[in-house]
């Protein structure tokens, strides 16, 4: 089949996600996955929104029906909450699916996309899928360099991707810098502003990015229920853009891209501010706890604003492997050309303590 497949596919790798707990349990010969702590995919350590769980149970007897592909009720609720119109919203099978929509709508072979060199890896993958050229602009202090990204724009540039806060670095661009960037954006370029972690920021740190939509700028905001609402496994996120932009994306999406259970869960989770507040609270207490622990181990890290932290451990893959033997899964970052680092998601306090112990042991082994 390789011979008849598209030629450019031959060069493409396969994305390496955070390792599932069941896979490690099988490898270590454990009867089940319960002793394993996964801090590798920035998931919500408090579990799913309880309101969402109840909604999924209630919806289970309707899963023989196709879902409402237009996500009418969820869009209506989101529109009310965000102060936009339902026509400015699209719901997707995870916000990652919207990245693919962006490829379908904007990218042809030979077009260019501008990304930061250590930004979320999926942007490059999408560009590759549509045979667009990736212009990777070096970060400064592990942070998007918006001026340099603007300078990288050429007449062939179609989309600039910005992850804010960024995964895996945990850094943010300052709000005035983002405003200035939007002012200077050339008219032939769209911006994808990926805000997967925005709900976890303290209110005074949150960019007022919905303003860019109201101002009619060429922006697609991405948000997700995966992290703040604990629905990563259900796959549901959404995009906010101009009516025109949203209509283009509806044209290329699958008719039933989001499933019945995910739609009901998201609708209920949207009403569960308490669950999000508890996760915000966890970030406020556990981020300093982890940073203090890393200081104690003499490890340097990139100061983070959200629920994960990137740590320089010398040899990321070796430490990832050693920590797995202690039943803790973190994320090596070789794919990001950061072979010295691992990314650690925040867990509950007992999980974070176990993680620091495993990390200490892994580092000692390497030092010995
Ligand atoms: C986790 C994450 C997402 C979320 O993707 P979903 O498809 O909604 O699960 C998107 N962007 C970034 C930068 C992320 O870290």
Tab-separated table of C-alpha atoms and ligand atoms in Angstrom:
chain	number	residue	atom	x	y	z
A	1	UNK	CA	0.000	0.000	0.000
A	2	UNK	CA	2.943	2.313	0.593
A	3	UNK	CA	3.524	2.425	-3.142
A	4	UNK	CA	0.101	3.753	-3.943
A	5	UNK	CA	-0.181	6.035	-0.896
A	6	UNK	CA	0.602	9.742	-1.163
A	7	UNK	CA	4.356	10.219	-1.520
A	8	UNK	CA	4.684	12.933	1.136
A	9	UNK	CA	3.225	10.588	3.767
A	10	UNK	CA	6.430	8.559	3.707
A	11	UNK	CA	8.280	11.291	5.599
A	12	UNK	CA	5.614	11.808	8.239
A	13	UNK	CA	6.081	10.328	11.727
A	14	UNK	CA	3.333	9.193	14.100
A	15	UNK	CA	2.379	11.490	16.989
A	16	UNK	CA	3.446	10.104	20.352
A	17	UNK	CA	0.717	10.862	22.920
A	18	UNK	CA	1.022	10.613	26.696
A	19	UNK	CA	1.335	6.961	27.609
A	20	UNK	CA	-1.934	5.306	28.723
A	21	UNK	CA	-1.887	3.827	32.251
A	22	UNK	CA	-3.147	0.457	30.994
A	23	UNK	CA	-0.196	0.141	28.646
A	24	UNK	CA	2.338	0.680	31.429
A	25	UNK	CA	0.435	-1.705	33.729
A	26	UNK	CA	0.684	-4.420	31.032
A	27	UNK	CA	4.392	-3.744	30.564
A	28	UNK	CA	5.130	-3.897	34.305
A	29	UNK	CA	2.949	-7.028	34.721
A	30	UNK	CA	0.579	-5.319	37.184
A	31	UNK	CA	-2.916	-6.871	37.567
A	32	UNK	CA	-4.520	-3.432	37.054
A	33	UNK	CA	-3.590	0.199	36.482
A	34	UNK	CA	-4.624	1.554	39.892
A	35	UNK	CA	-1.096	2.102	41.296
A	36	UNK	CA	-0.094	4.162	38.262
A	37	UNK	CA	-0.135	7.931	38.322
A	38	UNK	CA	-0.406	9.571	34.911
A	39	UNK	CA	0.879	13.117	34.785
A	40	UNK	CA	1.527	13.089	31.074
A	41	UNK	CA	-1.428	14.666	29.249
A	42	UNK	CA	-2.453	17.671	31.366
A	43	UNK	CA	-5.746	16.053	32.317
A	44	UNK	CA	-7.952	17.156	35.207
A	45	UNK	CA	-6.737	15.313	38.340
A	46	UNK	CA	-10.112	15.906	40.030
A	47	UNK	CA	-11.868	13.745	37.449
A	48	UNK	CA	-14.817	14.631	35.236
A	49	UNK	CA	-17.353	17.265	36.223
A	50	UNK	CA	-19.911	15.389	38.393
A	51	UNK	CA	-22.728	17.172	36.552
A	52	UNK	CA	-21.322	15.847	33.277
A	53	UNK	CA	-21.196	12.309	34.629
A	54	UNK	CA	-24.865	12.472	35.598
A	55	UNK	CA	-25.765	13.849	32.171
A	56	UNK	CA	-23.904	11.025	30.417
A	57	UNK	CA	-25.747	8.401	32.455
A	58	UNK	CA	-29.064	10.041	31.640
A	59	UNK	CA	-28.203	10.256	27.924
A	60	UNK	CA	-27.048	6.641	27.603
A	61	UNK	CA	-30.492	5.408	26.550
A	62	UNK	CA	-30.459	7.779	23.574
A	63	UNK	CA	-27.177	6.747	22.013
A	64	UNK	CA	-28.862	4.719	19.284
A	65	UNK	CA	-29.807	8.089	17.723
A	66	UNK	CA	-27.376	10.156	15.703
A	67	UNK	CA	-26.392	13.343	17.521
A	68	UNK	CA	-27.561	16.840	16.629
A	69	UNK	CA	-24.680	17.621	14.285
A	70	UNK	CA	-25.217	21.342	14.667
A	71	UNK	CA	-24.931	21.097	18.485
A	72	UNK	CA	-27.815	23.557	18.779
A	73	UNK	CA	-28.255	23.520	22.581
A	74	UNK	CA	-24.561	23.575	23.390
A	75	UNK	CA	-23.901	26.426	20.982
A	76	UNK	CA	-26.838	28.361	22.432
A	77	UNK	CA	-25.520	27.890	25.977
A	78	UNK	CA	-21.951	28.781	24.967
A	79	UNK	CA	-23.166	31.859	23.108
A	80	UNK	CA	-24.938	33.104	26.236
A	81	UNK	CA	-21.926	32.437	28.406
A	82	UNK	CA	-19.365	34.024	26.065
A	83	UNK	CA	-21.430	36.925	24.736
A	84	UNK	CA	-21.193	35.905	21.066
A	85	UNK	CA	-23.853	34.584	18.695
A	86	UNK	CA	-24.430	30.843	18.092
A	87	UNK	CA	-23.431	31.479	14.461
A	88	UNK	CA	-19.962	32.413	15.715
A	89	UNK	CA	-19.461	28.977	17.303
A	90	UNK	CA	-18.587	25.506	16.079
A	91	UNK	CA	-18.375	22.368	18.223
A	92	UNK	CA	-15.888	19.631	17.434
A	93	UNK	CA	-14.519	16.245	18.434
A	94	UNK	CA	-11.914	17.882	20.653
A	95	UNK	CA	-10.496	21.291	19.788
A	96	UNK	CA	-7.839	19.375	17.862
A	97	UNK	CA	-10.479	18.592	15.256
A	98	UNK	CA	-10.841	22.326	14.622
A	99	UNK	CA	-7.128	22.489	13.839
A	100	UNK	CA	-7.890	20.040	11.065
A	101	UNK	CA	-10.871	22.169	9.938
A	102	UNK	CA	-8.457	25.091	9.656
A	103	UNK	CA	-6.281	22.988	7.387
A	104	UNK	CA	-9.276	22.055	5.209
A	105	UNK	CA	-10.452	25.634	4.961
A	106	UNK	CA	-7.169	27.496	4.466
A	107	UNK	CA	-4.216	25.300	3.515
A	108	UNK	CA	-3.181	24.173	0.042
A	109	UNK	CA	0.163	22.623	-0.947
A	110	UNK	CA	2.864	25.291	-0.870
A	111	UNK	CA	1.033	27.634	1.507
A	112	UNK	CA	2.879	28.647	4.629
A	113	UNK	CA	1.970	28.540	8.297
A	114	UNK	CA	3.901	30.326	11.018
A	115	UNK	CA	4.372	28.616	14.386
A	116	UNK	CA	6.725	28.996	17.330
A	117	UNK	CA	9.433	26.344	17.357
A	118	UNK	CA	8.332	24.947	20.757
A	119	UNK	CA	4.598	25.392	20.346
A	120	UNK	CA	2.004	22.607	20.543
A	121	UNK	CA	3.108	19.871	18.108
A	122	UNK	CA	-0.242	19.342	16.393
A	123	UNK	CA	0.043	22.589	14.400
A	124	UNK	CA	2.979	21.220	12.434
A	125	UNK	CA	1.248	17.889	11.942
A	126	UNK	CA	-1.789	19.612	10.462
A	127	UNK	CA	0.400	21.707	8.191
A	128	UNK	CA	2.129	18.534	6.998
A	129	UNK	CA	-1.223	16.865	6.319
A	130	UNK	CA	-2.099	19.676	3.944
A	131	UNK	CA	1.439	19.936	2.532
A	132	UNK	CA	1.841	23.465	3.796
A	133	UNK	CA	5.316	24.753	4.636
A	134	UNK	CA	6.021	25.313	8.322
A	135	UNK	CA	7.940	28.436	9.268
A	136	UNK	CA	9.091	27.738	12.838
A	137	UNK	CA	10.077	30.904	14.667
A	138	UNK	CA	12.423	30.514	17.670
A	139	UNK	CA	10.869	31.238	21.052
A	140	UNK	CA	12.513	33.701	23.417
A	141	UNK	CA	12.696	32.440	27.017
A	142	UNK	CA	10.415	29.578	25.936
A	143	UNK	CA	7.765	32.184	25.024
A	144	UNK	CA	6.192	33.046	21.652
A	145	UNK	CA	8.112	35.913	20.000
A	146	UNK	CA	5.163	37.659	18.357
A	147	UNK	CA	7.253	40.341	16.613
A	148	UNK	CA	9.470	37.709	15.015
A	149	UNK	CA	6.397	35.712	14.005
A	150	UNK	CA	4.996	38.759	12.221
A	151	UNK	CA	8.328	39.252	10.470
A	152	UNK	CA	8.141	35.640	9.252
A	153	UNK	CA	4.911	36.336	7.336
A	154	UNK	CA	5.257	36.203	3.536
A	155	UNK	CA	2.650	36.586	0.767
A	156	UNK	CA	2.166	32.776	0.991
A	157	UNK	CA	1.365	32.771	4.723
A	158	UNK	CA	-2.193	31.687	5.481
A	159	UNK	CA	-2.329	30.920	9.197
A	160	UNK	CA	-0.366	31.808	12.333
A	161	UNK	CA	-0.846	29.397	15.233
A	162	UNK	CA	-0.444	30.644	18.797
A	163	UNK	CA	-0.941	28.484	21.857
A	164	UNK	CA	-1.661	30.772	24.799
A	165	UNK	CA	-0.762	29.567	27.385
A	166	UNK	CA	1.550	27.305	25.418
A	167	UNK	CA	1.839	23.565	25.800
A	168	UNK	CA	4.507	22.239	26.597
A	169	UNK	CA	6.327	25.322	27.925
A	170	UNK	CA	3.534	26.667	30.187
A	171	UNK	CA	4.333	30.243	29.155
A	172	UNK	CA	2.011	33.052	28.039
A	173	UNK	CA	2.327	36.106	25.862
A	174	UNK	CA	1.508	39.374	27.622
A	175	UNK	CA	-1.903	40.832	26.800
A	176	UNK	CA	-0.585	44.177	25.442
A	177	UNK	CA	1.809	42.240	23.167
A	178	UNK	CA	-1.075	40.185	21.818
A	179	UNK	CA	-3.150	43.346	21.235
A	180	UNK	CA	-0.290	44.926	19.305
A	181	UNK	CA	0.202	41.746	17.281
A	182	UNK	CA	-3.490	41.779	16.282
A	183	UNK	CA	-3.247	45.428	15.236
A	184	UNK	CA	-0.325	44.684	12.946
A	185	UNK	CA	-1.665	41.460	11.426
A	186	UNK	CA	-1.599	41.605	7.603
A	187	UNK	CA	-5.033	41.206	5.969
A	188	UNK	CA	-4.181	37.960	4.132
A	189	UNK	CA	-3.415	36.001	7.316
A	190	UNK	CA	-5.698	34.265	9.864
A	191	UNK	CA	-4.676	33.636	13.455
A	192	UNK	CA	-5.537	30.509	15.382
A	193	UNK	CA	-5.445	31.348	19.079
A	194	UNK	CA	-5.453	28.085	21.014
A	195	UNK	CA	-6.688	28.700	24.548
A	196	UNK	CA	-6.994	25.174	25.928
A	197	UNK	CA	-5.865	26.315	29.390
A	198	UNK	CA	-7.487	29.745	29.636
A	199	UNK	CA	-10.030	28.702	32.294
A	200	UNK	CA	-7.209	27.726	34.632
A	201	UNK	CA	-5.685	31.208	34.721
A	202	UNK	CA	-6.552	33.680	37.462
A	203	UNK	CA	-9.155	36.120	36.052
A	204	UNK	CA	-6.700	39.042	35.930
A	205	UNK	CA	-4.293	36.990	33.773
A	206	UNK	CA	-6.872	35.912	31.186
A	207	UNK	CA	-6.552	37.598	27.797
A	208	UNK	CA	-9.766	39.272	26.620
A	209	UNK	CA	-9.528	37.365	23.363
A	210	UNK	CA	-13.279	37.372	22.712
A	211	UNK	CA	-12.807	41.076	22.062
A	212	UNK	CA	-10.886	40.174	18.889
A	213	UNK	CA	-13.984	38.323	17.679
A	214	UNK	CA	-16.253	41.272	18.491
A	215	UNK	CA	-13.826	43.566	16.658
A	216	UNK	CA	-14.212	41.380	13.579
A	217	UNK	CA	-10.577	40.317	13.397
A	218	UNK	CA	-9.441	37.276	11.424
A	219	UNK	CA	-9.127	35.092	14.514
A	220	UNK	CA	-10.225	31.563	15.361
A	221	UNK	CA	-10.297	30.942	19.103
A	222	UNK	CA	-10.003	27.365	20.255
A	223	UNK	CA	-11.327	26.243	23.604
A	224	UNK	CA	-11.911	22.799	25.045
A	225	UNK	CA	-13.783	20.866	27.723
A	226	UNK	CA	-10.848	18.453	27.907
A	227	UNK	CA	-8.814	20.139	30.603
A	228	UNK	CA	-10.815	22.515	32.778
A	229	UNK	CA	-13.988	20.398	32.792
A	230	UNK	CA	-12.304	16.990	32.867
A	231	UNK	CA	-13.793	15.643	29.624
A	232	UNK	CA	-10.597	14.767	27.710
A	233	UNK	CA	-11.783	11.209	27.100
A	234	UNK	CA	-15.096	12.272	25.566
A	235	UNK	CA	-13.430	14.500	22.952
A	236	UNK	CA	-15.251	17.799	22.818
A	237	UNK	CA	-14.080	21.351	22.204
A	238	UNK	CA	-15.216	24.392	20.268
A	239	UNK	CA	-14.109	27.257	18.099
A	240	UNK	CA	-15.157	30.907	18.075
A	241	UNK	CA	-14.760	32.997	14.935
A	242	UNK	CA	-16.659	35.296	12.607
A	243	UNK	CA	-19.901	33.933	11.151
A	244	UNK	CA	-18.141	33.689	7.809
A	245	UNK	CA	-15.258	31.676	9.237
A	246	UNK	CA	-17.597	29.356	11.136
A	247	UNK	CA	-19.712	28.744	8.024
A	248	UNK	CA	-16.605	27.672	6.099
A	249	UNK	CA	-15.777	25.166	8.802
A	250	UNK	CA	-19.323	23.754	8.840
A	251	UNK	CA	-18.952	23.116	5.098
A	252	UNK	CA	-16.035	20.741	5.576
A	253	UNK	CA	-16.886	19.001	8.863
A	254	UNK	CA	-18.395	15.539	9.069
A	255	UNK	CA	-22.183	15.667	9.653
A	256	UNK	CA	-21.973	13.961	13.073
A	257	UNK	CA	-18.534	14.978	14.291
A	258	UNK	CA	-19.481	15.139	17.986
A	259	UNK	CA	-21.192	12.275	19.771
A	260	UNK	CA	-24.410	12.286	21.814
A	261	UNK	CA	-22.741	11.684	25.177
A	262	UNK	CA	-20.117	14.374	24.670
A	263	UNK	CA	-22.747	16.967	23.751
A	264	UNK	CA	-24.790	16.237	26.884
A	265	UNK	CA	-21.710	16.125	29.095
A	266	UNK	CA	-20.406	19.457	27.816
A	267	UNK	CA	-23.780	21.135	28.257
A	268	UNK	CA	-23.904	19.983	31.886
A	269	UNK	CA	-20.229	20.775	32.513
A	270	UNK	CA	-20.719	24.317	31.261
A	271	UNK	CA	-23.031	24.776	34.207
A	272	UNK	CA	-20.494	23.373	36.671
A	273	UNK	CA	-18.412	26.414	37.632
A	274	UNK	CA	-17.687	24.772	40.961
A	275	UNK	CA	-15.702	21.981	39.296
A	276	UNK	CA	-13.598	24.441	37.303
A	277	UNK	CA	-13.073	26.551	40.414
A	278	UNK	CA	-11.735	23.511	42.292
A	279	UNK	CA	-9.245	22.843	39.477
A	280	UNK	CA	-8.140	26.501	39.522
A	281	UNK	CA	-7.649	26.165	43.267
A	282	UNK	CA	-5.587	22.995	42.744
A	283	UNK	CA	-3.318	24.825	40.300
A	284	UNK	CA	-2.887	27.672	42.799
A	285	UNK	CA	-1.751	25.299	45.564
A	286	UNK	CA	0.008	22.527	43.627
A	287	UNK	CA	2.059	24.633	41.221
A	288	UNK	CA	4.019	26.277	44.086
A	289	UNK	CA	4.263	22.878	45.788
A	290	UNK	CA	5.820	21.283	42.703
A	291	UNK	CA	8.128	24.226	42.074
A	292	UNK	CA	9.355	24.086	45.696
A	293	UNK	CA	9.954	20.341	45.290
A	294	UNK	CA	11.908	20.892	42.079
A	295	UNK	CA	13.948	23.630	43.776
A	296	UNK	CA	14.774	21.172	46.542
A	297	UNK	CA	16.002	18.666	43.933
A	298	UNK	CA	18.105	21.403	42.351
A	299	UNK	CA	16.277	21.134	39.028
A	300	UNK	CA	15.552	24.088	36.804
A	301	UNK	CA	12.165	24.537	35.193
A	302	UNK	CA	10.259	27.047	33.133
A	303	UNK	CA	7.968	29.033	35.440
A	304	UNK	CA	4.443	27.999	34.471
A	305	UNK	CA	1.050	29.653	34.812
A	306	UNK	CA	-1.059	26.539	34.367
A	307	UNK	CA	-1.461	22.846	35.261
A	308	UNK	CA	1.833	21.526	33.935
A	309	UNK	CA	5.474	22.366	34.180
A	310	UNK	CA	8.480	21.758	31.960
A	311	UNK	CA	11.541	20.569	33.847
A	312	UNK	CA	15.167	20.256	32.768
A	313	UNK	CA	16.191	16.789	33.978
A	314	UNK	CA	19.293	16.378	31.805
A	315	UNK	CA	18.006	13.377	29.851
A	316	UNK	CA	14.234	13.484	29.489
A	317	UNK	CA	13.745	10.043	27.999
A	318	UNK	CA	15.925	8.288	30.597
A	319	UNK	CA	14.124	10.013	33.461
A	320	UNK	CA	10.727	9.255	31.861
A	321	UNK	CA	11.705	5.589	31.736
A	322	UNK	CA	13.100	5.472	35.264
A	323	UNK	CA	9.981	7.177	36.650
A	324	UNK	CA	7.761	4.598	34.964
A	325	UNK	CA	9.434	1.910	37.048
A	326	UNK	CA	8.136	3.921	40.043
A	327	UNK	CA	4.650	3.901	38.478
A	328	UNK	CA	4.642	7.539	37.403
A	329	UNK	CA	4.132	8.578	33.777
A	330	UNK	CA	5.431	11.984	32.665
A	331	UNK	CA	6.018	13.245	29.150
A	332	UNK	CA	9.407	13.209	27.430
A	333	UNK	CA	9.798	16.062	24.949
A	334	UNK	CA	12.160	14.711	22.287
A	335	UNK	CA	9.470	15.436	19.732
A	336	UNK	CA	9.862	19.118	20.605
A	337	UNK	CA	13.656	19.038	20.281
A	338	UNK	CA	13.791	19.378	24.037
A	339	UNK	CA	15.665	16.153	24.892
A	340	UNK	CA	16.755	17.466	28.317
A	341	UNK	CA	13.200	18.168	29.488
A	342	UNK	CA	10.105	16.381	30.673
A	343	UNK	CA	6.661	17.908	31.046
A	344	UNK	CA	4.872	17.097	34.291
A	345	UNK	CA	1.133	17.661	34.692
A	346	UNK	CA	-0.114	18.681	38.115
A	347	UNK	CA	-1.950	15.970	40.002
A	348	UNK	CA	-3.550	15.851	43.436
A	349	UNK	CA	-1.212	16.406	46.397
A	350	UNK	CA	-0.584	12.642	46.971
A	351	UNK	CA	0.097	12.197	43.247
A	352	UNK	CA	2.502	15.122	43.197
A	353	UNK	CA	4.332	13.776	46.242
A	354	UNK	CA	4.669	10.379	44.563
A	355	UNK	CA	5.903	12.124	41.421
A	356	UNK	CA	8.590	14.084	43.276
A	357	UNK	CA	9.765	10.902	45.000
A	358	UNK	CA	9.957	9.059	41.684
A	359	UNK	CA	11.770	11.991	40.109
A	360	UNK	CA	14.284	12.150	42.947
A	361	UNK	CA	14.998	8.435	42.630
A	362	UNK	CA	15.353	8.695	38.850
A	363	UNK	CA	17.823	11.535	39.157
A	364	UNK	CA	19.867	9.859	41.870
A	365	UNK	CA	20.137	6.708	39.715
A	366	UNK	CA	21.467	8.784	36.870
A	367	UNK	CA	23.906	10.616	39.131
A	368	UNK	CA	25.182	7.348	40.650
B	1	LIG	C1	-4.770	19.661	25.444
B	1	LIG	C2	-4.651	20.684	24.387
B	1	LIG	C3	-5.677	20.853	23.460
B	1	LIG	C4	-6.963	20.087	23.665
B	1	LIG	O1	-7.263	19.312	22.665
B	1	LIG	P1	-8.650	18.523	22.664
B	1	LIG	O2	-8.654	18.045	21.267
B	1	LIG	O3	-9.739	19.511	22.945
B	1	LIG	O4	-8.559	17.467	23.690
B	1	LIG	C5	-5.553	21.809	22.491
B	1	LIG	N1	-4.461	22.594	22.433
B	1	LIG	C6	-3.475	22.486	23.328
B	1	LIG	C7	-2.322	23.407	23.263
B	1	LIG	C8	-3.536	21.518	24.304
B	1	LIG	O5	-2.538	21.378	25.176
